[in-house]
């Protein structure tokens, strides 16, 4: 499965790279560093926006005891991980 990143076009107020919500947090952090952005717009398999995730939120998560390299961005949208 390849990583797909596109620019946000039609979501009012949501600008930035669009990525699939099945991307891992590890890949997202790497992408954000390379693109020098502080957030990503998440999309489902139908390319519909499902939310927005910030670098700050992912950084806190990656430093927590609940973090594993298998956590997907869609898991982050559900709230804090136990």
mmCIF file of N, CA, C and O in Angstrom:
data_model
loop_
_atom_site.group_PDB
_atom_site.id
_atom_site.type_symbol
_atom_site.label_atom_id
_atom_site.label_comp_id
_atom_site.label_asym_id
_atom_site.label_seq_id
_atom_site.Cartn_x
_atom_site.Cartn_y
_atom_site.Cartn_z
ATOM 1 N N UNK A 1 0.849 -1.163 0.000
ATOM 2 C CA UNK A 1 0.000 0.000 0.000
ATOM 3 C C UNK A 1 0.895 1.226 0.000
ATOM 4 O O UNK A 1 1.763 1.379 0.839
ATOM 5 N N UNK A 2 0.695 2.134 -0.942
ATOM 6 C CA UNK A 2 1.484 3.352 -1.045
ATOM 7 C C UNK A 2 0.884 4.463 -0.210
ATOM 8 O O UNK A 2 -0.277 4.441 0.155
ATOM 9 N N UNK A 3 1.695 5.425 0.117
ATOM 10 C CA UNK A 3 1.235 6.589 0.851
ATOM 11 C C UNK A 3 0.733 7.616 -0.137
ATOM 12 O O UNK A 3 1.431 7.978 -1.064
ATOM 13 N N UNK A 4 -0.469 8.083 0.058
ATOM 14 C CA UNK A 4 -1.072 9.059 -0.850
ATOM 15 C C UNK A 4 -1.235 10.376 -0.127
ATOM 16 O O UNK A 4 -1.863 10.438 0.916
ATOM 17 N N UNK A 5 -0.658 11.415 -0.672
ATOM 18 C CA UNK A 5 -0.763 12.747 -0.094
ATOM 19 C C UNK A 5 -1.222 13.686 -1.189
ATOM 20 O O UNK A 5 -0.647 13.724 -2.264
ATOM 21 N N UNK A 6 -2.274 14.443 -0.918
ATOM 22 C CA UNK A 6 -2.761 15.442 -1.868
ATOM 23 C C UNK A 6 -3.020 16.736 -1.121
ATOM 24 O O UNK A 6 -3.070 16.748 0.100
ATOM 25 N N UNK A 7 -3.189 17.812 -1.829
ATOM 26 C CA UNK A 7 -3.500 19.096 -1.199
ATOM 27 C C UNK A 7 -4.994 19.195 -0.945
ATOM 28 O O UNK A 7 -5.792 18.672 -1.708
ATOM 29 N N UNK A 8 -5.359 19.852 0.129
ATOM 30 C CA UNK A 8 -6.777 20.054 0.437
ATOM 31 C C UNK A 8 -7.363 21.034 -0.565
ATOM 32 O O UNK A 8 -6.795 22.065 -0.839
ATOM 33 N N UNK A 9 -8.509 20.682 -1.107
ATOM 34 C CA UNK A 9 -9.131 21.517 -2.122
ATOM 35 C C UNK A 9 -10.424 22.153 -1.648
ATOM 36 O O UNK A 9 -10.589 23.351 -1.721
ATOM 37 N N UNK A 10 -11.351 21.362 -1.165
ATOM 38 C CA UNK A 10 -12.706 21.876 -1.000
ATOM 39 C C UNK A 10 -13.253 21.871 0.422
ATOM 40 O O UNK A 10 -14.411 22.139 0.619
ATOM 41 N N UNK A 11 -12.439 21.570 1.430
ATOM 42 C CA UNK A 11 -12.925 21.605 2.796
ATOM 43 C C UNK A 11 -12.714 23.006 3.355
ATOM 44 O O UNK A 11 -11.577 23.447 3.480
ATOM 45 N N UNK A 12 -13.786 23.719 3.700
ATOM 46 C CA UNK A 12 -13.627 25.072 4.215
ATOM 47 C C UNK A 12 -12.825 25.080 5.509
ATOM 48 O O UNK A 12 -13.104 24.323 6.418
ATOM 49 N N UNK A 13 -11.813 25.920 5.577
ATOM 50 C CA UNK A 13 -11.014 26.060 6.775
ATOM 51 C C UNK A 13 -9.965 24.982 6.981
ATOM 52 O O UNK A 13 -9.205 25.050 7.921
ATOM 53 N N UNK A 14 -9.924 23.966 6.139
ATOM 54 C CA UNK A 14 -8.957 22.873 6.303
ATOM 55 C C UNK A 14 -7.943 22.919 5.172
ATOM 56 O O UNK A 14 -8.245 22.529 4.053
ATOM 57 N N UNK A 15 -6.752 23.409 5.484
ATOM 58 C CA UNK A 15 -5.694 23.501 4.490
ATOM 59 C C UNK A 15 -4.500 22.706 4.964
ATOM 60 O O UNK A 15 -4.194 22.700 6.142
ATOM 61 N N UNK A 16 -3.845 22.070 4.052
ATOM 62 C CA UNK A 16 -2.658 21.299 4.385
ATOM 63 C C UNK A 16 -2.670 19.977 3.672
ATOM 64 O O UNK A 16 -3.593 19.661 2.919
ATOM 65 N N UNK A 17 -1.643 19.180 3.895
ATOM 66 C CA UNK A 17 -1.579 17.870 3.240
ATOM 67 C C UNK A 17 -2.734 16.970 3.672
ATOM 68 O O UNK A 17 -3.077 16.904 4.843
ATOM 69 N N UNK A 18 -3.316 16.290 2.697
ATOM 70 C CA UNK A 18 -4.370 15.308 2.962
ATOM 71 C C UNK A 18 -3.740 13.925 2.905
ATOM 72 O O UNK A 18 -3.026 13.610 1.968
ATOM 73 N N UNK A 19 -4.017 13.126 3.908
ATOM 74 C CA UNK A 19 -3.483 11.769 3.957
ATOM 75 C C UNK A 19 -4.590 10.810 4.363
ATOM 76 O O UNK A 19 -5.594 11.206 4.964
ATOM 77 N N UNK A 20 -4.397 9.551 4.040
ATOM 78 C CA UNK A 20 -5.359 8.521 4.448
ATOM 79 C C UNK A 20 -5.262 8.300 5.951
ATOM 80 O O UNK A 20 -4.182 8.332 6.525
ATOM 81 N N UNK A 21 -6.389 8.041 6.577
ATOM 82 C CA UNK A 21 -6.408 7.860 8.023
ATOM 83 C C UNK A 21 -5.855 6.514 8.477
ATOM 84 O O UNK A 21 -5.711 6.265 9.661
ATOM 85 N N UNK A 22 -5.480 5.643 7.520
ATOM 86 C CA UNK A 22 -4.857 4.376 7.901
ATOM 87 C C UNK A 22 -3.333 4.478 7.960
ATOM 88 O O UNK A 22 -2.653 3.502 8.239
ATOM 89 N N UNK A 23 -2.786 5.673 7.755
ATOM 90 C CA UNK A 23 -1.343 5.904 7.867
ATOM 91 C C UNK A 23 -0.934 5.745 9.330
ATOM 92 O O UNK A 23 -1.670 6.128 10.236
ATOM 93 N N UNK A 24 0.251 5.177 9.566
ATOM 94 C CA UNK A 24 0.730 5.060 10.941
ATOM 95 C C UNK A 24 1.239 6.409 11.441
ATOM 96 O O UNK A 24 1.597 7.287 10.657
ATOM 97 N N UNK A 25 1.260 6.542 12.743
ATOM 98 C CA UNK A 25 1.755 7.761 13.369
ATOM 99 C C UNK A 25 3.223 7.966 13.008
ATOM 100 O O UNK A 25 3.653 9.086 12.726
ATOM 101 N N UNK A 26 4.011 6.886 12.961
ATOM 102 C CA UNK A 26 5.434 6.980 12.595
ATOM 103 C C UNK A 26 5.608 7.622 11.228
ATOM 104 O O UNK A 26 6.414 8.527 11.050
ATOM 105 N N UNK A 27 4.846 7.150 10.249
ATOM 106 C CA UNK A 27 4.943 7.685 8.886
ATOM 107 C C UNK A 27 4.456 9.131 8.857
ATOM 108 O O UNK A 27 5.049 9.993 8.208
ATOM 109 N N UNK A 28 3.391 9.406 9.580
ATOM 110 C CA UNK A 28 2.845 10.769 9.615
ATOM 111 C C UNK A 28 3.857 11.753 10.195
ATOM 112 O O UNK A 28 4.038 12.855 9.666
ATOM 113 N N UNK A 29 4.522 11.379 11.273
ATOM 114 C CA UNK A 29 5.527 12.257 11.869
ATOM 115 C C UNK A 29 6.669 12.521 10.891
ATOM 116 O O UNK A 29 7.145 13.652 10.761
ATOM 117 N N UNK A 30 7.075 11.500 10.181
ATOM 118 C CA UNK A 30 8.138 11.659 9.184
ATOM 119 C C UNK A 30 7.693 12.572 8.047
ATOM 120 O O UNK A 30 8.431 13.458 7.615
ATOM 121 N N UNK A 31 6.475 12.361 7.585
ATOM 122 C CA UNK A 31 5.937 13.188 6.502
ATOM 123 C C UNK A 31 5.819 14.643 6.927
ATOM 124 O O UNK A 31 6.196 15.553 6.188
ATOM 125 N N UNK A 32 5.343 14.873 8.137
ATOM 126 C CA UNK A 32 5.184 16.236 8.639
ATOM 127 C C UNK A 32 6.546 16.933 8.756
ATOM 128 O O UNK A 32 6.668 18.116 8.434
ATOM 129 N N UNK A 33 7.544 16.197 9.196
ATOM 130 C CA UNK A 33 8.887 16.782 9.301
ATOM 131 C C UNK A 33 9.423 17.141 7.917
ATOM 132 O O UNK A 33 9.956 18.232 7.714
ATOM 133 N N UNK A 34 9.255 16.237 6.963
ATOM 134 C CA UNK A 34 9.740 16.488 5.608
ATOM 135 C C UNK A 34 9.005 17.616 4.913
ATOM 136 O O UNK A 34 9.608 18.399 4.169
ATOM 137 N N UNK A 35 7.698 17.712 5.151
ATOM 138 C CA UNK A 35 6.884 18.744 4.509
ATOM 139 C C UNK A 35 6.885 20.049 5.305
ATOM 140 O O UNK A 35 6.355 21.054 4.834
ATOM 141 N N UNK A 36 7.440 20.003 6.511
ATOM 142 C CA UNK A 36 7.479 21.173 7.395
ATOM 143 C C UNK A 36 6.089 21.760 7.641
ATOM 144 O O UNK A 36 5.852 22.952 7.478
ATOM 145 N N UNK A 37 5.172 20.871 8.015
ATOM 146 C CA UNK A 37 3.808 21.288 8.343
ATOM 147 C C UNK A 37 3.511 20.904 9.786
ATOM 148 O O UNK A 37 4.160 20.027 10.352
ATOM 149 N N UNK A 38 2.520 21.571 10.380
ATOM 150 C CA UNK A 38 2.173 21.276 11.770
ATOM 151 C C UNK A 38 0.857 20.536 11.918
ATOM 152 O O UNK A 38 0.394 20.314 13.027
ATOM 153 N N UNK A 39 0.242 20.152 10.801
ATOM 154 C CA UNK A 39 -0.986 19.355 10.875
ATOM 155 C C UNK A 39 -1.209 18.618 9.551
ATOM 156 O O UNK A 39 -0.614 18.952 8.534
ATOM 157 N N UNK A 40 -2.063 17.610 9.623
ATOM 158 C CA UNK A 40 -2.488 16.840 8.450
ATOM 159 C C UNK A 40 -4.005 16.747 8.458
ATOM 160 O O UNK A 40 -4.612 16.613 9.522
ATOM 161 N N UNK A 41 -4.605 16.791 7.288
ATOM 162 C CA UNK A 41 -6.043 16.564 7.137
ATOM 163 C C UNK A 41 -6.208 15.081 6.815
ATOM 164 O O UNK A 41 -5.604 14.568 5.874
ATOM 165 N N UNK A 42 -7.003 14.391 7.611
ATOM 166 C CA UNK A 42 -7.191 12.948 7.438
ATOM 167 C C UNK A 42 -8.402 12.664 6.566
ATOM 168 O O UNK A 42 -9.429 13.332 6.675
ATOM 169 N N UNK A 43 -8.260 11.637 5.718
ATOM 170 C CA UNK A 43 -9.337 11.237 4.812
ATOM 171 C C UNK A 43 -9.545 9.734 4.901
ATOM 172 O O UNK A 43 -8.602 8.980 5.142
ATOM 173 N N UNK A 44 -10.767 9.303 4.659
ATOM 174 C CA UNK A 44 -11.074 7.875 4.654
ATOM 175 C C UNK A 44 -10.825 7.300 3.264
ATOM 176 O O UNK A 44 -10.315 7.981 2.377
ATOM 177 N N UNK A 45 -11.194 6.043 3.062
ATOM 178 C CA UNK A 45 -10.994 5.372 1.785
ATOM 179 C C UNK A 45 -11.759 5.990 0.637
ATOM 180 O O UNK A 45 -11.416 5.778 -0.529
ATOM 181 N N UNK A 46 -12.789 6.776 0.932
ATOM 182 C CA UNK A 46 -13.578 7.455 -0.104
ATOM 183 C C UNK A 46 -13.112 8.887 -0.319
ATOM 184 O O UNK A 46 -13.803 9.686 -0.945
ATOM 185 N N UNK A 47 -11.956 9.239 0.234
ATOM 186 C CA UNK A 47 -11.355 10.565 0.122
ATOM 187 C C UNK A 47 -12.212 11.653 0.765
ATOM 188 O O UNK A 47 -12.166 12.808 0.377
ATOM 189 N N UNK A 48 -12.988 11.269 1.781
ATOM 190 C CA UNK A 48 -13.791 12.225 2.551
ATOM 191 C C UNK A 48 -13.015 12.598 3.808
ATOM 192 O O UNK A 48 -12.467 11.733 4.490
ATOM 193 N N UNK A 49 -12.969 13.870 4.138
ATOM 194 C CA UNK A 49 -12.263 14.309 5.342
ATOM 195 C C UNK A 49 -12.889 13.694 6.585
ATOM 196 O O UNK A 49 -14.102 13.692 6.743
ATOM 197 N N UNK A 50 -12.032 13.180 7.463
ATOM 198 C CA UNK A 50 -12.509 12.588 8.709
ATOM 199 C C UNK A 50 -11.994 13.340 9.919
ATOM 200 O O UNK A 50 -12.411 13.071 11.037
ATOM 201 N N UNK A 51 -11.066 14.266 9.726
ATOM 202 C CA UNK A 51 -10.546 15.028 10.845
ATOM 203 C C UNK A 51 -9.214 15.656 10.525
ATOM 204 O O UNK A 51 -8.732 15.606 9.401
ATOM 205 N N UNK A 52 -8.632 16.224 11.556
ATOM 206 C CA UNK A 52 -7.357 16.900 11.441
ATOM 207 C C UNK A 52 -6.520 16.476 12.631
ATOM 208 O O UNK A 52 -7.038 16.347 13.748
ATOM 209 N N UNK A 53 -5.243 16.222 12.413
ATOM 210 C CA UNK A 53 -4.360 15.850 13.507
ATOM 211 C C UNK A 53 -3.144 16.768 13.475
ATOM 212 O O UNK A 53 -2.644 17.111 12.407
ATOM 213 N N UNK A 54 -2.716 17.198 14.670
ATOM 214 C CA UNK A 54 -1.611 18.146 14.756
ATOM 215 C C UNK A 54 -0.311 17.448 15.143
ATOM 216 O O UNK A 54 -0.312 16.379 15.771
ATOM 217 N N UNK A 55 0.776 18.096 14.802
ATOM 218 C CA UNK A 55 2.102 17.610 15.172
ATOM 219 C C UNK A 55 2.232 17.543 16.685
ATOM 220 O O UNK A 55 2.775 16.577 17.225
ATOM 221 N N UNK A 56 1.707 18.536 17.374
ATOM 222 C CA UNK A 56 1.785 18.557 18.842
ATOM 223 C C UNK A 56 1.103 17.327 19.443
ATOM 224 O O UNK A 56 1.648 16.693 20.350
ATOM 225 N N UNK A 57 -0.066 16.981 18.926
ATOM 226 C CA UNK A 57 -0.790 15.817 19.457
ATOM 227 C C UNK A 57 -0.027 14.525 19.194
ATOM 228 O O UNK A 57 0.072 13.654 20.057
ATOM 229 N N UNK A 58 0.530 14.395 17.979
ATOM 230 C CA UNK A 58 1.288 13.189 17.656
ATOM 231 C C UNK A 58 2.578 13.105 18.461
ATOM 232 O O UNK A 58 2.991 12.008 18.860
ATOM 233 N N UNK A 59 3.209 14.238 18.726
ATOM 234 C CA UNK A 59 4.441 14.246 19.511
ATOM 235 C C UNK A 59 4.171 13.785 20.941
ATOM 236 O O UNK A 59 4.943 12.999 21.506
ATOM 237 N N UNK A 60 3.075 14.252 21.533
ATOM 238 C CA UNK A 60 2.709 13.823 22.887
ATOM 239 C C UNK A 60 2.407 12.326 22.885
ATOM 240 O O UNK A 60 2.871 11.585 23.747
ATOM 241 N N UNK A 61 1.661 11.874 21.903
ATOM 242 C CA UNK A 61 1.317 10.458 21.808
ATOM 243 C C UNK A 61 2.560 9.592 21.659
ATOM 244 O O UNK A 61 2.695 8.575 22.333
ATOM 245 N N UNK A 62 3.487 9.991 20.796
ATOM 246 C CA UNK A 62 4.675 9.169 20.547
ATOM 247 C C UNK A 62 5.562 9.055 21.778
ATOM 248 O O UNK A 62 6.342 8.113 21.887
ATOM 249 N N UNK A 63 5.434 9.978 22.726
ATOM 250 C CA UNK A 63 6.204 9.914 23.960
ATOM 251 C C UNK A 63 5.480 9.232 25.105
ATOM 252 O O UNK A 63 6.025 9.098 26.193
ATOM 253 N N UNK A 64 4.265 8.770 24.861
ATOM 254 C CA UNK A 64 3.479 8.165 25.938
ATOM 255 C C UNK A 64 3.720 6.658 26.033
ATOM 256 O O UNK A 64 4.133 6.020 25.065
ATOM 257 N N UNK A 65 3.439 6.064 27.195
ATOM 258 C CA UNK A 65 3.602 4.614 27.362
ATOM 259 C C UNK A 65 2.637 3.801 26.492
ATOM 260 O O UNK A 65 2.909 2.639 26.198
ATOM 261 N N UNK A 66 1.541 4.399 26.044
ATOM 262 C CA UNK A 66 0.554 3.691 25.225
ATOM 263 C C UNK A 66 0.981 3.584 23.758
ATOM 264 O O UNK A 66 0.361 2.881 22.984
ATOM 265 N N UNK A 67 2.045 4.273 23.397
ATOM 266 C CA UNK A 67 2.453 4.346 21.992
ATOM 267 C C UNK A 67 3.083 3.047 21.490
ATOM 268 O O UNK A 67 3.911 2.441 22.168
ATOM 269 N N UNK A 68 2.659 2.629 20.302
ATOM 270 C CA UNK A 68 3.328 1.556 19.567
ATOM 271 C C UNK A 68 3.447 2.011 18.119
ATOM 272 O O UNK A 68 2.742 2.926 17.688
ATOM 273 N N UNK A 69 4.316 1.358 17.366
ATOM 274 C CA UNK A 69 4.491 1.747 15.966
ATOM 275 C C UNK A 69 3.353 1.260 15.072
ATOM 276 O O UNK A 69 3.381 1.476 13.873
ATOM 277 N N UNK A 70 2.351 0.642 15.652
ATOM 278 C CA UNK A 70 1.197 0.165 14.878
ATOM 279 C C UNK A 70 -0.017 1.083 14.962
ATOM 280 O O UNK A 70 -1.035 0.827 14.331
ATOM 281 N N UNK A 71 0.060 2.138 15.750
ATOM 282 C CA UNK A 71 -1.081 3.041 15.913
ATOM 283 C C UNK A 71 -1.297 3.808 14.618
ATOM 284 O O UNK A 71 -0.374 4.372 14.041
ATOM 285 N N UNK A 72 -2.540 3.792 14.160
ATOM 286 C CA UNK A 72 -2.931 4.489 12.932
ATOM 287 C C UNK A 72 -3.515 5.856 13.295
ATOM 288 O O UNK A 72 -4.005 6.073 14.402
ATOM 289 N N UNK A 73 -3.489 6.758 12.343
ATOM 290 C CA UNK A 73 -4.038 8.093 12.580
ATOM 291 C C UNK A 73 -5.514 8.039 12.935
ATOM 292 O O UNK A 73 -5.983 8.814 13.753
ATOM 293 N N UNK A 74 -6.270 7.109 12.363
ATOM 294 C CA UNK A 74 -7.699 7.009 12.700
ATOM 295 C C UNK A 74 -7.893 6.670 14.177
ATOM 296 O O UNK A 74 -8.885 7.039 14.768
ATOM 297 N N UNK A 75 -6.919 5.972 14.778
ATOM 298 C CA UNK A 75 -6.992 5.650 16.200
ATOM 299 C C UNK A 75 -6.824 6.899 17.050
ATOM 300 O O UNK A 75 -7.370 6.997 18.142
ATOM 301 N N UNK A 76 -6.048 7.855 16.567
ATOM 302 C CA UNK A 76 -5.808 9.098 17.290
ATOM 303 C C UNK A 76 -7.061 9.959 17.328
ATOM 304 O O UNK A 76 -7.319 10.664 18.290
ATOM 305 N N UNK A 77 -7.884 9.890 16.274
ATOM 306 C CA UNK A 77 -9.105 10.699 16.220
ATOM 307 C C UNK A 77 -10.102 10.326 17.292
ATOM 308 O O UNK A 77 -10.899 11.145 17.706
ATOM 309 N N UNK A 78 -10.061 9.080 17.754
ATOM 310 C CA UNK A 78 -11.004 8.614 18.750
ATOM 311 C C UNK A 78 -10.791 9.193 20.122
ATOM 312 O O UNK A 78 -11.586 8.968 21.017
ATOM 313 N N UNK A 79 -9.719 9.920 20.337
ATOM 314 C CA UNK A 79 -9.430 10.494 21.649
ATOM 315 C C UNK A 79 -8.162 9.897 22.220
ATOM 316 O O UNK A 79 -7.445 9.188 21.537
ATOM 317 N N UNK A 80 -7.904 10.162 23.483
ATOM 318 C CA UNK A 80 -6.670 9.662 24.097
ATOM 319 C C UNK A 80 -6.656 8.142 24.128
ATOM 320 O O UNK A 80 -7.693 7.516 24.340
ATOM 321 N N UNK A 81 -5.496 7.588 23.895
ATOM 322 C CA UNK A 81 -5.355 6.128 23.954
ATOM 323 C C UNK A 81 -5.083 5.719 25.383
ATOM 324 O O UNK A 81 -4.335 6.365 26.098
ATOM 325 N N UNK A 82 -5.707 4.619 25.796
ATOM 326 C CA UNK A 82 -5.524 4.145 27.171
ATOM 327 C C UNK A 82 -4.176 3.491 27.340
ATOM 328 O O UNK A 82 -3.605 2.969 26.432
#
